[in-house]
Amino acid sequence: MRHRLKNGAFLAPAILLSACSTGENKGEQKPLNIIHIMTDDHSYQTISAYGHPISRLAPTPNLDRLAYQGMLFRKAFVENSLSTPSRACLMTGLYSHQNGQRQLGAGIDTTKVFFSELLQKQGYQTGVVGKWHMQCEPKGFNFYYVLDDQGDYYNPEFKTPDSNGQYVREEGYATTLTTDHAIEFLDGRDPEKPFCLLVHHKAPHRNWMPDIKYLDLYEEVEFPYPDTFFDDYSTRCEAARTQEMRIDKDMNLVYDLKVDELRNRAEYKQSWLLQSWDASLERMTPEQREAWHAAYSHKNKAFIEQNLKGEELTKWKYQRYLRDYLRCIKTIDDEVGRLMDYLEKEGLMDNTVIVYTSDQGFYMGEHGWFDKRFMYEESFRTPLIISHPAMTNRGSVCDALVQNIDYAPTYLSLAGVEKPDFMVGTSLVPLLNGQIPSDWREYLYYHYYDYPAVHQVRRHDGVRDECYKLIHFYGEGAGNDTNINCNELYDLQADPTEIKNRYNDPQYAEVVTRLQSRLDQFRSDLKVDEF
Ligand code: SGN
Ligand code: CA
């Protein structure tokens, strides 16, 4: 059922639903506000509402509070597991090859409409704070407070409409400052108009630098190792062997793991990562730096004295990695709680849809890895919570296949704006009442392009349905890598950790044929130009 407003726009069913719940302004419903909170590289494994063993040892009470008042999506995915491409999917509702942002660097086709522009036209006040990381200026925003590129954890620089194109340094911790600016937007808005605010945190991006107050948190906790921690990649295409994102080989003890005392070792000295490390220490205030060294130096000395090797060293690296990562998550959780408290205090909860997600998932040691990029579950999948008191049942879950191209259509629908024909994503609003429409998508398309590049993950595309995943690695090899044209099939129910490639198993021949034909269909329908 759809109703036309006087201005000709369509009123989405969601707005009617919300009208039923609040009981105020009988007949005259205020448009919904939207807050999209997106962290950078936050794994679903580290949100306790998802119930993963890691998160049980490092709970996230505020994210859980959001999940328990709303809907937790257990099958939310990205199209291309990398920051700028993911953000381009968010802003345009288009796949990477359609919006131009295939890789981390330049690419976005700025002639594509951003959903923020359409909301502005609808009378929304729009804002974005934190990591923008689009390779263009913020488009369609009344207010912005954005970090420079990846941004910094300590005393970061922000650009605003008033800073004359300059990034201006602010003292403090990025997650907290980003929340401060979110609240600043909310305080300064016109309360008579609806708003859409994107709160994009830098954390917990590499190199996982926690806030001073949490430098010792979880120090006594031993985090469990994933079943695939020592994966030998024996059934896979060579892409899994030639990547450079292994905890044992590619995680740097100084830059990633903060063992500053090893900076003079030849292997670290030559690394450009050492320069980044120095830069991140130099930008601290003397007090911050002193507190930092005080927290790490005795732990580092104990580590060096142990002189660990082989498996023991890899395990130590994993523990240090997880502790720092989860310390960053702790501040995220605190700051999401602070924002929710603000919304409650200001009486905004009933009329605001709150979304929590990440720009992609992340490996917490699965397959021996950190980083993302692959179509395997931990980086393909992303956390997603949507909460609105009238539209989502408390503590509900959704198992429909959803993807980051769906956010733009969702926000347009919430605002009562008709989705433009060119947008390919699908509004998630029909899912919020707990039922999956019978014509909901059964397959997802994925495509990763950023090779050769840091972490050296080969180009691949693929499809996933409820039960299976087909991946195709392709392209010329760079450096020592050979050309690749290789397929993998995983049975996600029998083998949820994706260690047995079934592509050449005769038992799975029919599944391969079905998924291959769906993949071909995607490539031709979407006019994919490389695979
Ligand atoms: C940086 C990181 C990489 C990371 C990319 C992309 N290296 O290059 O580890 O994969 O960003 O991350 S770092 O030394 O600079 O930390 S993304 O989140 O922007 O996609
Ligand atoms: Ca990211």
Coordinates of C-alpha atoms in Angstrom, one line a residue, residues 35-517:
I35 CA 21.4 7.6 11.9
H36 CA 23.8 5.4 10.0
I37 CA 26.7 4.4 12.2
M38 CA 29.5 2.7 10.3
T39 CA 32.8 1.5 11.7
D40 CA 35.8 0.6 9.7
D41 CA 36.7 -3.1 9.6
H42 CA 34.5 -4.2 12.5
S43 CA 34.0 -8.0 12.4
Y44 CA 30.6 -9.6 13.4
Q45 CA 32.8 -12.0 15.5
T46 CA 33.4 -9.1 18.0
I47 CA 29.8 -8.0 18.7
S48 CA 28.4 -10.0 21.5
A49 CA 24.9 -10.0 20.1
Y50 CA 26.2 -12.3 17.4
G51 CA 27.3 -14.8 20.1
H52 CA 30.8 -15.6 18.7
P53 CA 33.2 -17.1 21.3
I54 CA 35.6 -14.1 21.0
S55 CA 32.9 -11.6 21.8
R56 CA 31.8 -13.5 24.9
L57 CA 35.2 -12.5 26.4
A58 CA 34.9 -8.9 25.3
P59 CA 31.2 -8.0 25.4
T60 CA 29.7 -5.0 23.7
P61 CA 26.8 -4.0 25.9
N62 CA 25.7 -0.9 24.0
L63 CA 25.7 -2.6 20.6
D64 CA 23.8 -5.4 22.2
R65 CA 21.3 -2.9 23.6
L66 CA 20.8 -1.6 20.1
A67 CA 20.3 -5.2 18.8
Y68 CA 17.9 -6.1 21.6
Q69 CA 15.8 -3.1 20.8
G70 CA 15.8 -3.8 17.1
M71 CA 16.7 -6.3 14.4
L72 CA 20.0 -8.2 14.1
F73 CA 20.8 -9.2 10.5
R74 CA 22.7 -12.5 10.3
K75 CA 23.2 -12.6 6.6
A76 CA 24.3 -9.0 5.8
F77 CA 27.1 -8.8 3.2
V78 CA 29.1 -6.3 1.1
E79 CA 29.7 -6.3 -2.6
N80 CA 33.4 -5.6 -2.6
S81 CA 35.1 -6.0 0.8
L82 CA 37.2 -2.8 0.9
S83 CA 36.6 0.7 2.3
T84 CA 36.1 3.1 -0.6
P85 CA 34.2 0.6 -2.8
S86 CA 32.0 -0.2 0.2
R87 CA 31.3 3.5 0.9
A88 CA 30.5 4.1 -2.8
C89 CA 28.0 1.2 -2.7
L90 CA 26.5 2.9 0.4
M91 CA 26.2 6.3 -1.2
T92 CA 25.0 5.2 -4.7
G93 CA 23.1 1.9 -4.2
L94 CA 25.2 0.6 -7.1
Y95 CA 27.7 -2.2 -7.6
S96 CA 31.4 -1.2 -7.9
H97 CA 31.7 -1.4 -11.7
Q98 CA 28.6 0.8 -11.9
N99 CA 29.7 3.5 -9.5
G100 CA 33.3 3.4 -10.7
Q101 CA 34.9 2.8 -7.3
R102 CA 36.4 -0.7 -7.8
Q103 CA 39.7 -0.3 -5.9
L104 CA 40.9 1.6 -2.9
G105 CA 42.2 4.6 -4.9
A106 CA 40.6 7.0 -7.3
G107 CA 37.5 5.8 -9.2
I108 CA 34.2 7.1 -8.0
D109 CA 32.0 8.5 -10.9
T110 CA 30.9 11.7 -9.3
T111 CA 28.1 12.1 -11.8
K112 CA 26.3 9.3 -9.9
V113 CA 23.7 10.5 -7.6
F114 CA 24.3 10.0 -3.9
F115 CA 21.3 9.2 -1.7
S116 CA 22.3 12.2 0.5
E117 CA 21.5 14.5 -2.4
L118 CA 18.0 13.0 -2.8
L119 CA 17.3 13.3 0.9
Q120 CA 18.4 16.9 0.9
K121 CA 16.0 17.6 -1.9
Q122 CA 13.3 16.0 0.3
G123 CA 14.0 18.6 3.0
Y124 CA 16.3 16.5 5.1
Q125 CA 19.3 18.0 7.0
T126 CA 22.2 15.8 6.2
G127 CA 25.5 15.3 8.0
V128 CA 28.5 13.1 7.8
V129 CA 31.2 12.9 10.6
G130 CA 34.4 10.8 10.8
K131 CA 35.9 8.7 8.0
W132 CA 34.5 9.8 4.7
H133 CA 37.2 8.1 2.5
M134 CA 35.3 8.6 -0.7
Q135 CA 37.6 9.8 -3.4
C136 CA 35.6 13.0 -3.8
E137 CA 34.3 15.9 -1.7
P138 CA 31.2 15.1 0.5
K139 CA 28.3 15.5 -1.8
G140 CA 24.7 16.1 -0.6
F141 CA 25.6 17.2 3.0
N142 CA 24.7 20.3 4.9
F143 CA 27.2 19.5 7.6
Y144 CA 30.4 17.5 7.5
Y145 CA 33.3 16.9 9.9
V146 CA 35.5 14.5 8.0
L147 CA 38.9 12.9 8.6
D148 CA 41.8 13.1 6.2
D149 CA 41.8 9.9 4.1
Q150 CA 42.1 7.0 6.6
G151 CA 42.3 9.4 9.5
D152 CA 44.4 9.1 12.7
Y153 CA 43.5 7.6 16.1
Y154 CA 45.2 10.3 18.1
N155 CA 44.7 14.0 17.7
P156 CA 43.3 13.6 14.1
E157 CA 42.6 16.4 11.6
F158 CA 39.1 17.1 10.4
K159 CA 37.8 19.2 7.5
T160 CA 34.5 21.1 7.7
P161 CA 32.6 23.5 5.4
D162 CA 34.2 26.3 7.4
S163 CA 37.8 25.2 7.4
N164 CA 38.7 26.6 3.9
G165 CA 39.6 23.2 2.5
Q166 CA 42.1 22.6 5.3
Y167 CA 42.3 19.7 7.7
V168 CA 42.5 21.0 11.2
R169 CA 44.0 19.0 14.1
E170 CA 42.0 18.4 17.2
E171 CA 43.2 17.0 20.5
G172 CA 41.7 13.7 21.6
Y173 CA 40.8 10.2 20.4
A174 CA 39.2 9.8 17.0
T175 CA 36.2 7.7 18.1
T176 CA 35.3 10.1 20.9
L177 CA 35.8 13.2 18.7
T178 CA 33.7 11.7 15.9
T179 CA 30.9 11.2 18.4
D180 CA 31.3 14.8 19.7
H181 CA 30.8 16.1 16.2
A182 CA 27.8 13.8 15.7
I183 CA 26.2 15.4 18.8
E184 CA 27.3 18.8 17.6
F185 CA 25.3 18.2 14.3
L186 CA 22.3 17.1 16.3
D187 CA 22.5 20.0 18.7
G188 CA 22.7 22.5 15.9
R189 CA 20.0 21.1 13.6
D190 CA 16.6 22.7 13.0
P191 CA 14.3 20.5 15.1
E192 CA 11.4 21.2 12.7
K193 CA 13.1 19.3 9.9
P194 CA 14.1 15.6 9.6
F195 CA 17.8 14.6 9.6
C196 CA 20.0 11.9 8.2
L197 CA 23.4 11.6 9.9
L198 CA 26.2 9.3 8.9
V199 CA 28.6 8.6 11.9
H200 CA 31.6 6.9 10.3
H201 CA 34.3 5.8 12.8
K202 CA 37.9 5.3 11.9
A203 CA 38.2 2.5 14.5
P204 CA 39.0 -0.4 14.5
H205 CA 41.1 0.0 11.3
R206 CA 44.7 -1.2 11.3
N207 CA 46.9 -0.6 13.3
W208 CA 44.4 -0.9 16.1
M209 CA 45.5 1.9 18.4
P210 CA 43.3 1.9 21.6
D211 CA 42.4 4.9 23.7
I212 CA 44.8 5.5 26.6
K213 CA 42.1 4.5 29.2
Y214 CA 41.9 1.0 27.7
L215 CA 45.6 0.1 27.1
D216 CA 45.5 -2.6 29.8
L217 CA 42.0 -3.9 29.1
Y218 CA 41.8 -7.7 28.4
E219 CA 45.5 -8.1 29.2
E220 CA 44.8 -11.2 31.2
V221 CA 42.3 -12.6 28.7
E222 CA 43.4 -15.5 26.5
F223 CA 41.2 -15.3 23.3
P224 CA 40.3 -18.6 21.7
Y225 CA 41.9 -19.6 18.4
P226 CA 39.7 -20.0 15.4
D227 CA 39.4 -23.6 14.0
T228 CA 41.1 -22.5 10.8
F229 CA 44.0 -20.6 12.5
F230 CA 46.5 -23.0 11.0
D231 CA 44.7 -23.5 7.7
D232 CA 47.1 -25.0 5.1
Y233 CA 44.9 -23.9 2.1
S234 CA 45.3 -27.4 0.7
T235 CA 42.0 -27.6 -1.2
R236 CA 42.0 -24.0 -2.5
C237 CA 43.1 -22.0 -5.5
E238 CA 46.5 -20.5 -5.1
A239 CA 45.0 -17.1 -4.2
A240 CA 44.7 -18.2 -0.6
R241 CA 48.4 -19.1 -0.6
T242 CA 49.8 -16.0 -2.2
Q243 CA 48.0 -13.3 -0.2
E244 CA 50.0 -11.2 2.2
M245 CA 47.7 -10.9 5.2
R246 CA 49.0 -13.6 7.5
I247 CA 49.4 -13.0 11.2
D248 CA 52.6 -15.1 11.2
K249 CA 54.3 -13.6 8.2
D250 CA 52.8 -10.2 7.4
M251 CA 51.8 -8.7 10.7
N252 CA 54.5 -6.4 11.8
L253 CA 55.7 -6.6 15.4
V254 CA 56.5 -2.9 15.6
Y255 CA 53.7 -1.2 13.5
D256 CA 50.9 -3.6 14.0
L257 CA 51.8 -5.0 17.4
K258 CA 53.5 -2.0 19.1
V259 CA 56.7 -3.7 20.2
D260 CA 58.6 -0.4 19.8
E261 CA 61.7 -1.9 21.4
L262 CA 62.3 -3.9 18.2
R263 CA 62.5 -0.9 15.9
N264 CA 66.2 -1.3 15.4
R265 CA 66.1 -4.8 14.0
A266 CA 67.1 -4.8 10.4
E267 CA 63.9 -6.4 9.1
Y268 CA 61.7 -3.7 10.7
K269 CA 64.1 -0.8 10.1
Q270 CA 63.6 -1.0 6.3
S271 CA 59.9 -1.3 6.5
W272 CA 57.8 1.7 5.4
L273 CA 55.5 0.6 8.2
L274 CA 58.1 1.9 10.7
Q275 CA 57.6 5.4 9.3
S276 CA 53.9 5.2 9.8
W277 CA 54.5 3.9 13.3
D278 CA 56.8 6.9 14.1
A279 CA 54.2 9.3 12.7
S280 CA 51.5 7.9 14.9
L281 CA 53.7 8.2 18.0
E282 CA 54.9 11.7 17.0
R283 CA 51.4 13.0 16.7
M284 CA 50.6 12.2 20.3
T285 CA 50.9 14.8 23.1
P286 CA 53.8 14.1 25.5
E287 CA 51.3 13.0 28.1
Q288 CA 49.6 10.5 25.7
R289 CA 53.0 9.2 24.6
E290 CA 54.2 8.7 28.1
A291 CA 51.0 6.8 29.1
W292 CA 51.3 4.7 25.9
H293 CA 54.9 3.7 26.6
A294 CA 54.2 3.1 30.3
A295 CA 51.4 0.6 29.3
Y296 CA 53.3 -1.3 26.6
S297 CA 57.0 -1.2 27.6
H298 CA 56.9 -3.8 30.4
K299 CA 54.7 -6.1 28.4
N300 CA 57.0 -5.8 25.5
K301 CA 60.1 -6.5 27.6
A302 CA 58.5 -9.6 28.9
F303 CA 57.7 -10.7 25.4
I304 CA 61.2 -10.1 24.1
E305 CA 62.7 -12.0 27.0
Q306 CA 60.6 -15.0 26.1
N307 CA 62.2 -15.1 22.7
L308 CA 59.2 -17.0 21.2
K309 CA 59.5 -18.8 17.9
G310 CA 57.3 -20.6 15.4
E311 CA 53.8 -21.4 16.6
E312 CA 54.3 -19.8 20.0
L313 CA 55.2 -16.5 18.4
T314 CA 52.2 -16.6 16.0
K315 CA 49.9 -17.2 19.0
W316 CA 51.5 -14.3 20.9
K317 CA 50.9 -12.1 17.9
Y318 CA 47.3 -13.2 17.7
Q319 CA 46.7 -12.4 21.3
R320 CA 48.3 -8.9 21.1
Y321 CA 46.3 -8.3 17.9
L322 CA 43.0 -9.3 19.4
R323 CA 43.5 -7.4 22.6
D324 CA 44.3 -4.1 20.8
Y325 CA 41.5 -4.6 18.3
L326 CA 39.0 -5.3 21.1
R327 CA 40.2 -2.3 23.1
C328 CA 39.3 -0.2 20.1
I329 CA 35.9 -1.9 20.0
K330 CA 35.4 -1.1 23.6
T331 CA 35.5 2.7 22.9
I332 CA 33.3 2.2 19.9
D333 CA 30.8 0.5 22.1
D334 CA 31.0 3.3 24.8
E335 CA 30.5 6.0 22.2
V336 CA 27.6 4.3 20.5
G337 CA 26.1 4.1 24.0
R338 CA 26.8 7.8 24.5
L339 CA 25.0 8.7 21.2
M340 CA 22.0 6.5 22.2
D341 CA 21.8 8.2 25.6
Y342 CA 21.8 11.5 23.9
L343 CA 19.0 10.5 21.6
E344 CA 17.0 9.2 24.5
K345 CA 17.5 12.4 26.5
E346 CA 16.4 14.5 23.6
G347 CA 13.3 12.4 23.0
L348 CA 14.5 11.4 19.5
M349 CA 14.5 7.6 19.9
D350 CA 10.8 7.1 18.8
N351 CA 11.3 8.9 15.5
T352 CA 14.9 7.9 14.6
V353 CA 16.0 4.7 12.7
I354 CA 19.4 3.7 14.0
V355 CA 21.6 1.5 11.8
Y356 CA 24.9 0.0 12.9
T357 CA 27.2 -1.6 10.4
S358 CA 30.8 -1.8 9.2
D359 CA 32.3 -1.0 5.8
Q360 CA 33.2 -4.7 5.6
G361 CA 34.0 -7.7 7.9
F362 CA 37.5 -8.7 9.1
Y363 CA 39.5 -11.8 9.8
M364 CA 40.1 -12.4 13.5
G365 CA 42.7 -15.1 12.7
E366 CA 40.5 -17.3 10.6
H367 CA 42.7 -18.9 7.9
G368 CA 45.6 -17.4 9.8
W369 CA 44.7 -13.9 8.6
F370 CA 44.0 -10.3 9.4
D371 CA 42.5 -7.8 6.9
K372 CA 39.6 -8.6 4.5
R373 CA 39.1 -8.5 0.7
F374 CA 38.3 -12.3 0.1
M375 CA 34.8 -13.5 -0.5
Y376 CA 35.1 -16.0 2.4
E377 CA 32.5 -15.3 5.1
E378 CA 34.5 -13.3 7.7
S379 CA 35.2 -10.4 5.3
F380 CA 32.2 -10.8 2.9
R381 CA 29.8 -10.7 5.8
T382 CA 29.4 -7.5 7.9
P383 CA 27.6 -6.7 11.1
L384 CA 24.2 -5.0 10.7
I385 CA 21.7 -3.9 13.2
I386 CA 18.6 -1.8 12.4
S387 CA 16.6 -0.4 15.3
H388 CA 13.4 1.6 15.4
P389 CA 10.8 1.1 18.2
A390 CA 7.8 0.9 15.9
M391 CA 9.3 -0.8 12.9
T392 CA 11.5 -3.5 14.4
N393 CA 10.4 -6.0 17.1
R394 CA 12.6 -6.1 20.1
G395 CA 15.4 -8.7 19.8
S396 CA 14.3 -9.8 16.3
V397 CA 16.7 -11.4 13.8
C398 CA 16.7 -11.4 10.0
D399 CA 18.2 -14.1 7.9
A400 CA 17.4 -12.6 4.5
L401 CA 20.4 -12.1 2.1
V402 CA 21.1 -8.3 2.3
Q403 CA 24.0 -6.3 0.9
N404 CA 25.5 -2.8 1.2
I405 CA 23.9 -1.7 -2.1
D406 CA 20.6 -1.8 -0.2
Y407 CA 21.3 1.1 2.2
A408 CA 20.6 3.9 -0.2
P409 CA 17.2 2.5 -1.3
T410 CA 16.3 1.8 2.4
Y411 CA 17.0 5.4 3.4
L412 CA 15.1 6.8 0.4
S413 CA 12.2 4.6 1.4
L414 CA 12.3 5.7 5.0
A415 CA 12.3 9.3 3.8
G416 CA 9.4 8.7 1.5
V417 CA 11.5 9.3 -1.7
E418 CA 10.8 6.9 -4.6
K419 CA 13.8 4.9 -5.6
P420 CA 15.3 6.1 -8.9
D421 CA 15.2 3.5 -11.7
F422 CA 19.0 3.3 -11.9
M423 CA 19.5 2.2 -8.3
V424 CA 20.0 -1.6 -8.2
G425 CA 19.9 -2.2 -4.4
T426 CA 16.6 -3.1 -2.7
S427 CA 15.0 -1.3 0.3
L428 CA 15.3 -3.3 3.5
V429 CA 12.1 -1.8 5.0
P430 CA 9.9 -4.7 4.0
L431 CA 12.1 -7.0 6.1
L432 CA 11.8 -4.9 9.3
N433 CA 8.4 -6.4 10.4
G434 CA 10.1 -9.8 10.6
Q435 CA 8.8 -11.4 7.4
I436 CA 10.8 -12.0 4.3
P437 CA 8.8 -11.2 1.2
S438 CA 8.4 -14.2 -1.1
D439 CA 10.2 -12.5 -4.0
W440 CA 13.3 -11.5 -1.9
R441 CA 16.6 -12.2 -3.6
E442 CA 18.1 -15.7 -3.4
Y443 CA 21.6 -14.9 -4.6
L444 CA 24.2 -12.3 -3.9
Y445 CA 26.9 -11.1 -6.4
Y446 CA 30.4 -10.3 -5.1
H447 CA 33.4 -8.7 -6.9
Y448 CA 36.8 -7.8 -5.7
Y449 CA 39.2 -5.9 -8.0
D450 CA 42.1 -4.4 -6.0
Y451 CA 45.1 -6.4 -7.3
P452 CA 48.1 -5.9 -7.4
A453 CA 47.9 -4.0 -4.1
V454 CA 48.7 -4.2 -0.4
H455 CA 47.9 -7.7 0.8
Q456 CA 48.0 -9.1 -2.7
V457 CA 44.5 -10.7 -2.8
R458 CA 43.7 -11.8 -6.4
R459 CA 40.7 -10.5 -8.3
H460 CA 37.6 -12.6 -7.9
D461 CA 33.9 -12.6 -8.3
G462 CA 31.3 -15.0 -7.2
V463 CA 27.8 -15.8 -6.0
R464 CA 26.4 -17.0 -2.7
D465 CA 23.0 -18.3 -1.9
E466 CA 21.6 -19.6 1.3
C467 CA 23.7 -22.8 1.3
Y468 CA 26.6 -22.5 -1.2
K469 CA 29.2 -20.2 -2.5
L470 CA 31.0 -20.2 -5.8
I471 CA 34.1 -18.1 -6.2
H472 CA 36.1 -17.5 -9.4
F473 CA 39.7 -16.1 -9.2
Y474 CA 41.0 -14.6 -12.4
G475 CA 43.6 -12.3 -13.9
E476 CA 47.2 -11.8 -14.7
G477 CA 49.7 -12.3 -11.9
A478 CA 52.1 -9.6 -10.8
G479 CA 55.6 -10.2 -9.4
N480 CA 56.0 -13.9 -8.5
D481 CA 52.3 -14.6 -9.0
T482 CA 51.2 -16.6 -12.0
N483 CA 48.1 -15.9 -14.1
I484 CA 45.0 -17.4 -12.4
N485 CA 41.7 -18.8 -13.6
C486 CA 40.4 -21.0 -10.8
N487 CA 37.1 -21.9 -9.1
E488 CA 36.1 -22.8 -5.5
L489 CA 32.8 -24.1 -4.3
Y490 CA 31.9 -24.2 -0.6
D491 CA 29.0 -26.0 1.1
L492 CA 28.2 -23.5 3.8
Q493 CA 26.1 -25.8 5.9
A494 CA 28.3 -28.8 5.9
D495 CA 31.5 -26.7 6.0
P496 CA 30.8 -23.3 7.6
T497 CA 34.5 -22.5 8.0
E498 CA 35.0 -23.0 4.2
I499 CA 38.0 -25.3 4.2
K500 CA 36.8 -28.0 1.7
N501 CA 36.7 -26.7 -1.9
R502 CA 34.1 -28.9 -3.6
Y503 CA 34.4 -27.5 -7.1
N504 CA 35.7 -30.7 -8.6
D505 CA 33.7 -33.1 -6.4
P506 CA 31.2 -35.0 -8.6
Q507 CA 28.6 -35.0 -5.7
Y508 CA 28.4 -31.2 -6.1
A509 CA 28.3 -31.1 -9.9
E510 CA 24.6 -30.0 -10.0
V511 CA 25.2 -27.2 -7.5
V512 CA 28.2 -26.0 -9.5
T513 CA 26.1 -25.9 -12.6
R514 CA 23.3 -24.0 -10.9
L515 CA 25.6 -21.4 -9.3
Q516 CA 27.7 -21.0 -12.4
S517 CA 24.6 -20.3 -14.4

